[in-house]
Short mmCIF file of N, CA and C and ligand atoms in Angstrom, two decimals:
data_model
loop_
_atom_site.label_atom_id
_atom_site.label_comp_id
_atom_site.label_asym_id
_atom_site.label_seq_id
_atom_site.Cartn_x
_atom_site.Cartn_y
_atom_site.Cartn_z
N MET A 1 -7.72 -5.91 20.82
CA MET A 1 -7.02 -5.49 19.56
C MET A 1 -6.02 -6.61 19.01
N LYS A 2 -6.32 -6.98 17.92
CA LYS A 2 -5.54 -8.23 17.29
C LYS A 2 -4.12 -7.61 16.84
N LYS A 3 -3.12 -8.15 17.38
CA LYS A 3 -1.73 -7.59 17.02
C LYS A 3 -1.24 -8.30 15.81
N ILE A 4 -0.85 -7.58 14.77
CA ILE A 4 -0.35 -7.93 13.58
C ILE A 4 1.07 -8.28 13.70
N PRO A 5 1.66 -9.52 13.45
CA PRO A 5 3.11 -9.84 13.69
C PRO A 5 3.90 -9.09 12.61
N GLN A 6 4.93 -8.66 13.21
CA GLN A 6 5.93 -7.90 12.43
C GLN A 6 7.11 -8.70 11.89
N ARG A 7 7.66 -8.34 10.64
CA ARG A 7 8.71 -8.91 10.12
C ARG A 7 9.55 -7.94 9.56
N THR A 8 11.00 -8.19 9.30
CA THR A 8 11.86 -7.28 8.91
C THR A 8 12.31 -7.57 7.36
N CYS A 9 12.15 -6.45 6.68
CA CYS A 9 12.64 -6.57 5.23
C CYS A 9 14.09 -6.91 5.16
N VAL A 10 14.36 -8.04 4.38
CA VAL A 10 15.78 -8.26 4.30
C VAL A 10 16.78 -7.43 3.67
N ILE A 11 16.07 -6.31 2.95
CA ILE A 11 16.82 -5.50 2.19
C ILE A 11 17.19 -4.09 3.01
N CYS A 12 15.92 -3.36 3.38
CA CYS A 12 16.06 -2.27 4.17
C CYS A 12 16.14 -2.40 5.57
N HIS A 13 15.94 -3.58 6.06
CA HIS A 13 15.85 -3.97 7.59
C HIS A 13 14.99 -3.05 8.35
N LEU A 14 13.91 -2.55 7.79
CA LEU A 14 12.71 -1.91 8.47
C LEU A 14 11.73 -2.95 8.69
N LYS A 15 11.09 -2.71 9.82
CA LYS A 15 9.88 -3.65 10.34
C LYS A 15 8.54 -3.09 9.86
N PHE A 16 7.80 -4.19 9.36
CA PHE A 16 6.49 -4.01 8.67
C PHE A 16 5.58 -4.91 9.24
N ASP A 17 4.39 -4.75 9.08
CA ASP A 17 3.29 -5.75 9.25
C ASP A 17 3.58 -6.88 8.34
N LYS A 18 3.38 -8.04 8.76
CA LYS A 18 3.72 -9.38 8.08
C LYS A 18 2.86 -9.17 6.71
N ARG A 19 1.67 -8.67 6.74
CA ARG A 19 0.76 -8.64 5.60
C ARG A 19 1.39 -7.51 4.47
N ASP A 20 2.22 -6.59 4.96
CA ASP A 20 2.66 -5.67 3.99
C ASP A 20 4.05 -6.00 3.53
N LEU A 21 4.40 -7.22 3.59
CA LEU A 21 5.65 -7.86 3.11
C LEU A 21 5.40 -8.90 2.21
N PHE A 22 6.39 -9.17 1.16
CA PHE A 22 6.21 -10.35 0.21
C PHE A 22 6.97 -11.39 1.01
N ARG A 23 6.52 -12.55 0.97
CA ARG A 23 7.33 -13.71 1.57
C ARG A 23 7.79 -14.67 0.39
N ILE A 24 9.12 -14.80 0.32
CA ILE A 24 9.66 -15.82 -0.63
C ILE A 24 10.09 -16.95 0.05
N VAL A 25 9.77 -18.09 -0.35
CA VAL A 25 10.12 -19.38 0.20
C VAL A 25 11.02 -20.28 -0.63
N SER A 26 11.90 -20.79 0.08
CA SER A 26 12.81 -21.90 -0.62
C SER A 26 12.40 -22.98 0.27
N ASP A 27 11.84 -23.97 -0.42
CA ASP A 27 11.32 -25.31 0.21
C ASP A 27 12.40 -26.36 0.10
N LYS A 28 12.03 -27.48 0.78
CA LYS A 28 12.97 -28.66 0.79
C LYS A 28 13.58 -29.23 -0.44
N SER A 29 12.52 -29.07 -1.44
CA SER A 29 12.84 -29.58 -2.74
C SER A 29 13.71 -28.68 -3.60
N GLY A 30 13.95 -27.55 -3.05
CA GLY A 30 14.94 -26.58 -3.78
C GLY A 30 14.23 -25.53 -4.63
N GLU A 31 12.84 -25.64 -4.63
CA GLU A 31 11.94 -24.67 -5.25
C GLU A 31 12.01 -23.32 -4.60
N ILE A 32 12.04 -22.20 -5.39
CA ILE A 32 11.96 -20.91 -4.86
C ILE A 32 10.79 -20.35 -5.36
N PHE A 33 9.81 -19.78 -4.46
CA PHE A 33 8.48 -19.26 -4.97
C PHE A 33 7.98 -18.25 -3.96
N PHE A 34 7.15 -17.41 -4.64
CA PHE A 34 6.42 -16.47 -3.79
C PHE A 34 5.27 -16.93 -3.03
N ASP A 35 5.17 -16.82 -1.82
CA ASP A 35 4.16 -17.51 -0.85
C ASP A 35 3.14 -16.35 -0.43
N PRO A 36 2.02 -16.24 -1.10
CA PRO A 36 0.95 -15.32 -0.70
C PRO A 36 0.37 -15.55 0.49
N THR A 37 0.33 -16.81 1.00
CA THR A 37 -0.36 -17.22 2.15
C THR A 37 0.37 -16.91 3.42
N GLY A 38 1.76 -16.95 3.39
CA GLY A 38 2.68 -16.67 4.45
C GLY A 38 2.90 -17.97 5.18
N LYS A 39 2.22 -19.07 4.74
CA LYS A 39 2.30 -20.27 5.50
C LYS A 39 3.09 -21.46 4.95
N ALA A 40 3.57 -21.25 3.81
CA ALA A 40 4.28 -22.38 3.06
C ALA A 40 5.46 -22.86 3.89
N ASN A 41 5.78 -24.08 3.95
CA ASN A 41 6.93 -24.66 4.62
C ASN A 41 8.16 -24.28 3.89
N GLY A 42 9.34 -24.04 4.64
CA GLY A 42 10.69 -23.93 4.06
C GLY A 42 11.28 -22.69 4.68
N ARG A 43 12.46 -22.30 4.06
CA ARG A 43 13.06 -21.22 4.63
C ARG A 43 12.57 -19.93 3.90
N GLY A 44 11.91 -18.87 4.77
CA GLY A 44 11.24 -17.85 4.05
C GLY A 44 12.17 -16.45 4.14
N ALA A 45 11.90 -15.69 3.18
CA ALA A 45 12.60 -14.34 3.34
C ALA A 45 11.55 -13.41 3.04
N TYR A 46 11.56 -12.31 3.79
CA TYR A 46 10.63 -11.21 3.63
C TYR A 46 11.20 -9.84 3.06
N VAL A 47 10.45 -9.47 2.07
CA VAL A 47 10.84 -8.30 1.42
C VAL A 47 9.64 -7.24 1.38
N CYS A 48 9.96 -6.01 1.75
CA CYS A 48 8.89 -4.98 1.72
C CYS A 48 8.34 -4.59 0.40
N LYS A 49 7.27 -3.91 0.18
CA LYS A 49 6.85 -3.64 -1.26
C LYS A 49 7.40 -2.37 -1.96
N SER A 50 8.43 -1.91 -1.53
CA SER A 50 9.06 -0.81 -2.21
C SER A 50 9.82 -1.37 -3.32
N GLU A 51 9.71 -0.40 -4.40
CA GLU A 51 10.13 -0.92 -5.71
C GLU A 51 11.75 -1.11 -5.56
N ALA A 52 12.34 -0.32 -4.92
CA ALA A 52 13.95 -0.40 -4.62
C ALA A 52 14.15 -1.78 -3.94
N CYS A 53 13.38 -2.13 -3.00
CA CYS A 53 13.75 -3.40 -2.28
C CYS A 53 13.55 -4.50 -3.09
N VAL A 54 12.30 -4.68 -3.68
CA VAL A 54 11.98 -5.81 -4.55
C VAL A 54 13.07 -5.98 -5.56
N ASP A 55 13.47 -4.91 -6.28
CA ASP A 55 14.57 -4.81 -7.20
C ASP A 55 15.85 -5.42 -6.82
N GLN A 56 16.29 -4.91 -5.67
CA GLN A 56 17.35 -5.53 -5.09
C GLN A 56 17.32 -6.92 -4.58
N PHE A 57 16.11 -7.36 -4.30
CA PHE A 57 15.85 -8.65 -3.68
C PHE A 57 15.89 -9.71 -4.93
N LEU A 58 15.22 -9.24 -5.97
CA LEU A 58 15.03 -10.20 -7.07
C LEU A 58 16.33 -10.04 -8.06
N ASN A 59 17.40 -10.35 -7.49
CA ASN A 59 18.74 -10.48 -8.11
C ASN A 59 19.25 -11.84 -7.78
N LYS A 60 19.69 -12.44 -9.04
CA LYS A 60 20.07 -13.85 -8.96
C LYS A 60 21.17 -14.02 -7.86
N ASN A 61 22.12 -13.20 -7.75
CA ASN A 61 23.23 -13.31 -6.90
C ASN A 61 22.76 -13.13 -5.51
N TYR A 62 21.82 -12.18 -5.41
CA TYR A 62 21.33 -11.96 -3.91
C TYR A 62 20.66 -13.26 -3.51
N LEU A 63 19.73 -13.73 -4.41
CA LEU A 63 18.95 -14.83 -4.06
C LEU A 63 19.77 -16.11 -3.67
N GLU A 64 20.75 -16.14 -4.35
CA GLU A 64 21.65 -17.45 -4.21
C GLU A 64 22.37 -17.20 -2.95
N ARG A 65 22.64 -16.21 -2.55
CA ARG A 65 23.23 -16.02 -1.28
C ARG A 65 22.40 -15.98 -0.07
N ALA A 66 21.17 -15.43 -0.09
CA ALA A 66 20.16 -15.48 0.79
C ALA A 66 19.69 -16.99 0.98
N PHE A 67 19.56 -17.72 -0.04
CA PHE A 67 19.09 -19.03 0.26
C PHE A 67 20.09 -20.12 0.13
N LYS A 68 21.27 -19.63 -0.11
CA LYS A 68 22.40 -20.66 -0.10
C LYS A 68 22.21 -21.84 -1.18
N ARG A 69 21.73 -21.42 -2.35
CA ARG A 69 21.66 -22.48 -3.27
C ARG A 69 21.55 -21.94 -4.62
N LYS A 70 21.77 -22.68 -5.77
CA LYS A 70 21.79 -22.15 -7.00
C LYS A 70 20.30 -21.67 -7.50
N VAL A 71 20.16 -20.52 -8.03
CA VAL A 71 18.97 -20.13 -8.36
C VAL A 71 18.94 -19.90 -10.03
N GLU A 72 18.02 -20.48 -10.72
CA GLU A 72 17.96 -20.29 -12.16
C GLU A 72 17.36 -18.97 -12.39
N SER A 73 17.89 -18.49 -13.58
CA SER A 73 17.39 -17.08 -14.05
C SER A 73 15.78 -16.95 -14.24
N ASP A 74 15.33 -18.23 -14.66
CA ASP A 74 13.74 -18.34 -14.97
C ASP A 74 12.93 -18.33 -13.75
N VAL A 75 13.61 -18.82 -12.74
CA VAL A 75 12.87 -18.89 -11.46
C VAL A 75 12.93 -17.39 -10.94
N VAL A 76 13.98 -16.73 -11.04
CA VAL A 76 13.93 -15.22 -10.63
C VAL A 76 12.89 -14.45 -11.36
N GLU A 77 12.83 -14.66 -12.62
CA GLU A 77 11.84 -14.06 -13.57
C GLU A 77 10.27 -14.49 -13.17
N THR A 78 10.24 -15.75 -12.75
CA THR A 78 8.71 -16.04 -12.28
C THR A 78 8.29 -15.47 -11.14
N VAL A 79 9.27 -15.45 -10.11
CA VAL A 79 8.97 -14.74 -8.74
C VAL A 79 8.74 -13.16 -9.12
N ARG A 80 9.57 -12.56 -9.91
CA ARG A 80 9.39 -11.18 -10.42
C ARG A 80 8.05 -10.82 -10.87
N GLN A 81 7.66 -11.79 -11.78
CA GLN A 81 6.20 -11.73 -12.36
C GLN A 81 5.10 -11.78 -11.26
N GLN A 82 5.29 -12.72 -10.24
CA GLN A 82 4.26 -12.96 -9.42
C GLN A 82 4.17 -11.64 -8.50
N LEU A 83 5.39 -10.99 -8.14
CA LEU A 83 5.41 -9.99 -7.29
C LEU A 83 4.73 -8.62 -7.95
N SER A 84 5.15 -8.55 -9.21
CA SER A 84 4.46 -7.24 -9.96
C SER A 84 3.19 -7.45 -10.25
N GLU A 85 2.47 -8.58 -10.29
CA GLU A 85 1.09 -8.86 -10.48
C GLU A 85 0.38 -8.44 -9.13
N LYS A 86 1.07 -8.87 -8.18
CA LYS A 86 0.65 -8.68 -6.70
C LYS A 86 0.60 -7.11 -6.37
N LYS A 87 1.69 -6.40 -6.96
CA LYS A 87 1.68 -5.01 -6.79
C LYS A 87 0.63 -4.27 -7.32
N GLN A 88 0.23 -4.61 -8.54
CA GLN A 88 -0.72 -3.95 -9.31
C GLN A 88 -2.25 -4.23 -8.65
N MET A 89 -2.33 -5.37 -7.97
CA MET A 89 -3.69 -5.58 -7.51
C MET A 89 -4.01 -4.76 -6.27
N LYS A 90 -3.05 -4.23 -5.56
CA LYS A 90 -3.25 -3.36 -4.44
C LYS A 90 -3.87 -2.07 -4.55
ZN1 LIG B 1 12.64 -2.87 2.35
#
């Protein structure tokens, strides 16, 4: 049996299979983006697919605290769009 790695949602702190979480990465160049592969380099944060958690996560202030850097509103919007597209696909 293949074991699926588990990660914790940064908002609700519940554990999920890695593939059931969204991974958001902040890389060295300061970019913040959604990482569908789960393999991108950088500081990653996992958030589960519940509406409430995604909403809370995609908050400029929250992201700035989580990644300890300034986050532009359009970056937040881009990630939000990527996540909502992803949600519709499942
Ligand atoms: Zn959650």
